[in-house]
Amino acid sequence: MNKQTEIEKDLAQLPILEYVFFKPEEIIFAKEVRDLCEGNGCGMYNTNWACPPAVGSIETCREKCQAYDKAMLFTTATEMASSFDMKGWMDARVEHEALTDQVADVFRRYDKNALILSTEGCTVCKKCAYPDAPCRFPECMYPATEGYGIMVMQMAPALNISYNNGANTVTYFSMVLFNE
Ligand code: SF4
């Protein structure tokens, strides 16, 4: 049984909505995604080790991803009371990150150096050690796909994954890079 088949058996136990395996060369990097980070749209720029500028240039991020053999993108989708349901958005993200921890555990059983990318910035510690000291929990720190300059909005349809799962639903994405 190859590594992907074994991983898929483990993933089947988890509440993932959709997932797809692909080659890291298929990842779409776009300067405009990184520009949004640098414009501090989410307020996390330059505040933690999981966001730019700490993750390095977009070229560095591309090189890190392309050094792996394979990639996997997965989603969760959560219904909310309305598109203004801020608590619903936050709860959905917490649930997605908890699932990302479980997915990370699956992949790291097969490749301890698997790279996990997820949503927005790291919120593991109440106050990030950045920039004065190294990350306290590097194994729990998942850089944001946006911070890497990855255009998930274009990748999802290209990989037959739904980017939007309907009105009043929030869809979150995470990505795993691993070696076979
Ligand atoms: S795990 Fe803690 S120290 Fe590391 S990036 Fe996240 S918040 Fe910062």
PDB file of C-alpha atoms and ligand atoms in Angstrom:
ATOM      1  CA  MET A   1       0.000   0.000   0.000  1.00  0.00           C
ATOM      2  CA  ASN A   2       1.524   3.387  -0.917  1.00  0.00           C
ATOM      3  CA  LYS A   3       1.701   6.325   1.493  1.00  0.00           C
ATOM      4  CA  GLN A   4      -1.212   8.234  -0.062  1.00  0.00           C
ATOM      5  CA  THR A   5      -3.536   5.217   0.198  1.00  0.00           C
ATOM      6  CA  GLU A   6      -2.638   4.737   3.866  1.00  0.00           C
ATOM      7  CA  ILE A   7      -3.139   8.451   4.567  1.00  0.00           C
ATOM      8  CA  GLU A   8      -6.524   8.399   2.823  1.00  0.00           C
ATOM      9  CA  LYS A   9      -7.687   5.555   5.072  1.00  0.00           C
ATOM     10  CA  ASP A  10      -6.894   7.746   8.100  1.00  0.00           C
ATOM     11  CA  LEU A  11      -8.465  10.868   6.544  1.00  0.00           C
ATOM     12  CA  ALA A  12     -11.717   8.960   6.010  1.00  0.00           C
ATOM     13  CA  GLN A  13     -12.188   8.986   9.818  1.00  0.00           C
ATOM     14  CA  LEU A  14     -12.170  12.814   9.930  1.00  0.00           C
ATOM     15  CA  PRO A  15     -14.981  15.332   9.187  1.00  0.00           C
ATOM     16  CA  ILE A  16     -13.306  16.792   6.087  1.00  0.00           C
ATOM     17  CA  LEU A  17     -15.749  18.155   3.504  1.00  0.00           C
ATOM     18  CA  GLU A  18     -13.541  17.746   0.401  1.00  0.00           C
ATOM     19  CA  TYR A  19      -9.887  17.029  -0.245  1.00  0.00           C
ATOM     20  CA  VAL A  20      -7.608  16.597  -3.218  1.00  0.00           C
ATOM     21  CA  PHE A  21      -4.012  15.478  -3.734  1.00  0.00           C
ATOM     22  CA  PHE A  22      -1.915  17.282  -6.344  1.00  0.00           C
ATOM     23  CA  LYS A  23       1.628  18.284  -7.241  1.00  0.00           C
ATOM     24  CA  PRO A  24       3.226  21.304  -5.514  1.00  0.00           C
ATOM     25  CA  GLU A  25       3.950  22.718  -9.002  1.00  0.00           C
ATOM     26  CA  GLU A  26       0.162  23.215  -9.332  1.00  0.00           C
ATOM     27  CA  ILE A  27       0.068  25.679  -6.426  1.00  0.00           C
ATOM     28  CA  ILE A  28      -0.840  29.144  -7.743  1.00  0.00           C
ATOM     29  CA  PHE A  29       1.257  31.883  -6.150  1.00  0.00           C
ATOM     30  CA  ALA A  30       0.127  35.464  -6.736  1.00  0.00           C
ATOM     31  CA  LYS A  31       1.715  38.698  -5.660  1.00  0.00           C
ATOM     32  CA  GLU A  32      -1.725  40.297  -5.163  1.00  0.00           C
ATOM     33  CA  VAL A  33      -2.546  37.769  -2.402  1.00  0.00           C
ATOM     34  CA  ARG A  34       0.673  38.640  -0.597  1.00  0.00           C
ATOM     35  CA  ASP A  35      -0.031  42.356  -1.176  1.00  0.00           C
ATOM     36  CA  LEU A  36      -3.318  41.961   0.739  1.00  0.00           C
ATOM     37  CA  CYS A  37      -1.314  40.593   3.702  1.00  0.00           C
ATOM     38  CA  GLU A  38       1.143  43.427   3.480  1.00  0.00           C
ATOM     39  CA  GLY A  39      -1.802  45.861   3.447  1.00  0.00           C
ATOM     40  CA  ASN A  40      -2.638  44.237   6.818  1.00  0.00           C
ATOM     41  CA  GLY A  41      -6.211  43.365   5.799  1.00  0.00           C
ATOM     42  CA  CYS A  42      -6.586  40.909   8.709  1.00  0.00           C
ATOM     43  CA  GLY A  43      -4.440  42.823  11.202  1.00  0.00           C
ATOM     44  CA  MET A  44      -1.924  39.977  11.638  1.00  0.00           C
ATOM     45  CA  TYR A  45       0.893  41.276   9.400  1.00  0.00           C
ATOM     46  CA  ASN A  46       4.234  41.461  11.272  1.00  0.00           C
ATOM     47  CA  THR A  47       2.670  40.206  14.525  1.00  0.00           C
ATOM     48  CA  ASN A  48       3.569  36.481  14.607  1.00  0.00           C
ATOM     49  CA  TRP A  49       5.876  33.797  13.182  1.00  0.00           C
ATOM     50  CA  ALA A  50       3.138  32.376  10.919  1.00  0.00           C
ATOM     51  CA  CYS A  51       2.635  35.534   8.822  1.00  0.00           C
ATOM     52  CA  PRO A  52       4.726  37.765   6.570  1.00  0.00           C
ATOM     53  CA  PRO A  53       7.330  39.061   6.852  1.00  0.00           C
ATOM     54  CA  ALA A  54       8.419  36.223   9.210  1.00  0.00           C
ATOM     55  CA  VAL A  55       7.581  33.465   6.675  1.00  0.00           C
ATOM     56  CA  GLY A  56       9.999  34.940   4.125  1.00  0.00           C
ATOM     57  CA  SER A  57       9.477  36.286   0.636  1.00  0.00           C
ATOM     58  CA  ILE A  58       6.896  34.818  -1.727  1.00  0.00           C
ATOM     59  CA  GLU A  59       9.841  33.260  -3.641  1.00  0.00           C
ATOM     60  CA  THR A  60      11.089  31.603  -0.443  1.00  0.00           C
ATOM     61  CA  CYS A  61       7.570  30.283   0.213  1.00  0.00           C
ATOM     62  CA  ARG A  62       7.341  28.904  -3.333  1.00  0.00           C
ATOM     63  CA  GLU A  63      10.724  27.166  -2.967  1.00  0.00           C
ATOM     64  CA  LYS A  64       9.697  25.634   0.388  1.00  0.00           C
ATOM     65  CA  CYS A  65       6.480  24.240  -1.115  1.00  0.00           C
ATOM     66  CA  GLN A  66       8.100  22.981  -4.302  1.00  0.00           C
ATOM     67  CA  ALA A  67      10.769  21.098  -2.324  1.00  0.00           C
ATOM     68  CA  TYR A  68       8.021  18.585  -1.346  1.00  0.00           C
ATOM     69  CA  ASP A  69       6.814  15.669  -3.495  1.00  0.00           C
ATOM     70  CA  LYS A  70       3.082  16.120  -2.980  1.00  0.00           C
ATOM     71  CA  ALA A  71       0.394  18.458  -1.731  1.00  0.00           C
ATOM     72  CA  MET A  72      -3.121  18.049  -0.372  1.00  0.00           C
ATOM     73  CA  LEU A  73      -5.830  20.705  -0.026  1.00  0.00           C
ATOM     74  CA  PHE A  74      -8.883  20.171   2.182  1.00  0.00           C
ATOM     75  CA  THR A  75     -11.965  22.109   3.282  1.00  0.00           C
ATOM     76  CA  THR A  76     -14.567  22.395   5.995  1.00  0.00           C
ATOM     77  CA  ALA A  77     -17.856  24.215   5.527  1.00  0.00           C
ATOM     78  CA  THR A  78     -19.945  25.486   8.434  1.00  0.00           C
ATOM     79  CA  GLU A  79     -23.425  26.999   8.354  1.00  0.00           C
ATOM     80  CA  MET A  80     -23.942  30.346  10.078  1.00  0.00           C
ATOM     81  CA  ALA A  81     -27.009  32.304  11.112  1.00  0.00           C
ATOM     82  CA  SER A  82     -26.170  34.942   8.482  1.00  0.00           C
ATOM     83  CA  SER A  83     -23.160  36.388   6.698  1.00  0.00           C
ATOM     84  CA  PHE A  84     -22.937  38.935   9.575  1.00  0.00           C
ATOM     85  CA  ASP A  85     -22.672  36.187  12.192  1.00  0.00           C
ATOM     86  CA  MET A  86     -19.186  37.086  13.470  1.00  0.00           C
ATOM     87  CA  LYS A  87     -19.312  34.532  16.292  1.00  0.00           C
ATOM     88  CA  GLY A  88     -20.275  31.903  13.712  1.00  0.00           C
ATOM     89  CA  TRP A  89     -17.223  32.862  11.595  1.00  0.00           C
ATOM     90  CA  MET A  90     -14.918  32.625  14.602  1.00  0.00           C
ATOM     91  CA  ASP A  91     -16.376  29.334  15.864  1.00  0.00           C
ATOM     92  CA  ALA A  92     -16.070  27.855  12.358  1.00  0.00           C
ATOM     93  CA  ARG A  93     -12.407  28.833  12.218  1.00  0.00           C
ATOM     94  CA  VAL A  94     -11.713  27.287  15.644  1.00  0.00           C
ATOM     95  CA  GLU A  95     -13.365  24.040  14.460  1.00  0.00           C
ATOM     96  CA  HIS A  96     -11.391  24.137  11.207  1.00  0.00           C
ATOM     97  CA  GLU A  97      -8.099  24.631  13.060  1.00  0.00           C
ATOM     98  CA  ALA A  98      -8.922  21.726  15.419  1.00  0.00           C
ATOM     99  CA  LEU A  99      -9.482  19.539  12.358  1.00  0.00           C
ATOM    100  CA  THR A 100      -6.238  20.844  10.844  1.00  0.00           C
ATOM    101  CA  ASP A 101      -4.439  19.602  13.989  1.00  0.00           C
ATOM    102  CA  GLN A 102      -5.915  16.137  13.404  1.00  0.00           C
ATOM    103  CA  VAL A 103      -4.956  16.191   9.709  1.00  0.00           C
ATOM    104  CA  ALA A 104      -1.432  17.314  10.671  1.00  0.00           C
ATOM    105  CA  ASP A 105      -1.182  14.334  13.060  1.00  0.00           C
ATOM    106  CA  VAL A 106      -2.155  11.957  10.244  1.00  0.00           C
ATOM    107  CA  PHE A 107       0.451  13.310   7.803  1.00  0.00           C
ATOM    108  CA  ARG A 108       3.208  13.614  10.397  1.00  0.00           C
ATOM    109  CA  ARG A 109       2.830   9.921  11.229  1.00  0.00           C
ATOM    110  CA  TYR A 110       4.069   9.324   7.657  1.00  0.00           C
ATOM    111  CA  ASP A 111       6.326  12.373   7.202  1.00  0.00           C
ATOM    112  CA  LYS A 112       7.443  14.170  10.352  1.00  0.00           C
ATOM    113  CA  ASN A 113       8.581  17.125   8.227  1.00  0.00           C
ATOM    114  CA  ALA A 114       5.202  17.703   6.530  1.00  0.00           C
ATOM    115  CA  LEU A 115       4.437  21.419   6.165  1.00  0.00           C
ATOM    116  CA  ILE A 116       0.938  22.495   7.190  1.00  0.00           C
ATOM    117  CA  LEU A 117      -0.572  25.770   5.930  1.00  0.00           C
ATOM    118  CA  SER A 118      -3.882  27.007   7.256  1.00  0.00           C
ATOM    119  CA  THR A 119      -5.996  30.092   7.910  1.00  0.00           C
ATOM    120  CA  GLU A 120      -4.940  33.618   8.851  1.00  0.00           C
ATOM    121  CA  GLY A 121      -2.219  33.994  11.514  1.00  0.00           C
ATOM    122  CA  CYS A 122      -1.228  31.839  14.458  1.00  0.00           C
ATOM    123  CA  THR A 123      -3.303  32.245  17.628  1.00  0.00           C
ATOM    124  CA  VAL A 124      -1.811  29.400  19.676  1.00  0.00           C
ATOM    125  CA  CYS A 125      -0.234  31.667  22.332  1.00  0.00           C
ATOM    126  CA  LYS A 126      -1.981  34.543  24.059  1.00  0.00           C
ATOM    127  CA  LYS A 127       1.024  36.703  23.091  1.00  0.00           C
ATOM    128  CA  CYS A 128       3.285  35.557  20.298  1.00  0.00           C
ATOM    129  CA  ALA A 129       7.026  35.364  21.008  1.00  0.00           C
ATOM    130  CA  TYR A 130       7.601  37.221  17.701  1.00  0.00           C
ATOM    131  CA  PRO A 131       9.968  38.935  17.048  1.00  0.00           C
ATOM    132  CA  ASP A 132      12.049  38.713  20.252  1.00  0.00           C
ATOM    133  CA  ALA A 133      12.266  34.932  20.672  1.00  0.00           C
ATOM    134  CA  PRO A 134      11.763  31.819  18.533  1.00  0.00           C
ATOM    135  CA  CYS A 135       8.312  30.271  18.124  1.00  0.00           C
ATOM    136  CA  ARG A 136       7.364  28.331  21.293  1.00  0.00           C
ATOM    137  CA  PHE A 137       5.364  25.616  19.526  1.00  0.00           C
ATOM    138  CA  PRO A 138       6.640  25.295  15.944  1.00  0.00           C
ATOM    139  CA  GLU A 139       4.802  21.980  15.504  1.00  0.00           C
ATOM    140  CA  CYS A 140       1.438  23.739  16.172  1.00  0.00           C
ATOM    141  CA  MET A 141       2.230  26.857  14.145  1.00  0.00           C
ATOM    142  CA  TYR A 142       0.666  26.682  10.677  1.00  0.00           C
ATOM    143  CA  PRO A 143       1.532  29.597   8.358  1.00  0.00           C
ATOM    144  CA  ALA A 144      -1.427  31.045   6.493  1.00  0.00           C
ATOM    145  CA  THR A 145      -1.903  30.092   2.825  1.00  0.00           C
ATOM    146  CA  GLU A 146      -2.501  33.809   2.167  1.00  0.00           C
ATOM    147  CA  GLY A 147       0.781  34.696   3.849  1.00  0.00           C
ATOM    148  CA  TYR A 148       2.536  32.311   1.465  1.00  0.00           C
ATOM    149  CA  GLY A 149       0.892  34.217  -1.416  1.00  0.00           C
ATOM    150  CA  ILE A 150      -1.245  31.222  -2.449  1.00  0.00           C
ATOM    151  CA  MET A 151      -4.337  31.991  -4.553  1.00  0.00           C
ATOM    152  CA  VAL A 152      -6.733  29.382  -3.129  1.00  0.00           C
ATOM    153  CA  MET A 153      -9.679  31.047  -4.915  1.00  0.00           C
ATOM    154  CA  GLN A 154      -8.200  30.044  -8.303  1.00  0.00           C
ATOM    155  CA  MET A 155      -6.793  26.719  -7.182  1.00  0.00           C
ATOM    156  CA  ALA A 156     -10.070  25.355  -5.798  1.00  0.00           C
ATOM    157  CA  PRO A 157     -11.994  25.283  -9.115  1.00  0.00           C
ATOM    158  CA  ALA A 158      -8.892  24.065 -10.968  1.00  0.00           C
ATOM    159  CA  LEU A 159      -8.743  21.128  -8.536  1.00  0.00           C
ATOM    160  CA  ASN A 160     -12.534  20.508  -8.503  1.00  0.00           C
ATOM    161  CA  ILE A 161     -12.976  21.678  -4.915  1.00  0.00           C
ATOM    162  CA  SER A 162     -15.891  23.995  -4.036  1.00  0.00           C
ATOM    163  CA  TYR A 163     -14.661  27.437  -3.049  1.00  0.00           C
ATOM    164  CA  ASN A 164     -18.114  28.471  -1.864  1.00  0.00           C
ATOM    165  CA  ASN A 165     -20.557  26.021  -0.306  1.00  0.00           C
ATOM    166  CA  GLY A 166     -23.676  28.192  -0.357  1.00  0.00           C
ATOM    167  CA  ALA A 167     -25.245  31.245   1.237  1.00  0.00           C
ATOM    168  CA  ASN A 168     -24.613  31.679   4.980  1.00  0.00           C
ATOM    169  CA  THR A 169     -21.849  29.082   4.893  1.00  0.00           C
ATOM    170  CA  VAL A 170     -18.178  29.716   5.586  1.00  0.00           C
ATOM    171  CA  THR A 171     -15.648  27.476   3.833  1.00  0.00           C
ATOM    172  CA  TYR A 172     -12.110  27.241   5.213  1.00  0.00           C
ATOM    173  CA  PHE A 173      -9.083  25.714   3.473  1.00  0.00           C
ATOM    174  CA  SER A 174      -5.847  24.174   4.719  1.00  0.00           C
ATOM    175  CA  MET A 175      -2.978  22.684   2.727  1.00  0.00           C
ATOM    176  CA  VAL A 176      -0.415  19.988   3.500  1.00  0.00           C
ATOM    177  CA  LEU A 177       2.954  19.514   1.745  1.00  0.00           C
ATOM    178  CA  PHE A 178       4.655  16.166   2.307  1.00  0.00           C
ATOM    179  CA  ASN A 179       7.205  13.736   0.953  1.00  0.00           C
ATOM    180  CA  GLU A 180       6.367  10.236  -0.185  1.00  0.00           C
TER     181      GLU A 180
HETATM  182  S1  SF4 B   1       2.928  29.077  18.452  1.00  0.00           S
HETATM  183 FE1  SF4 B   1       2.981  30.902  19.783  1.00  0.00          FE
HETATM  184  S2  SF4 B   1       5.086  31.714  19.459  1.00  0.00           S
HETATM  185 FE2  SF4 B   1       4.668  30.316  17.745  1.00  0.00          FE
HETATM  186  S3  SF4 B   1       3.839  31.641  16.079  1.00  0.00           S
HETATM  187 FE3  SF4 B   1       2.103  30.810  17.253  1.00  0.00          FE
HETATM  188  S4  SF4 B   1       1.611  32.409  18.738  1.00  0.00           S
HETATM  189 FE4  SF4 B   1       3.719  32.794  18.011  1.00  0.00          FE
END
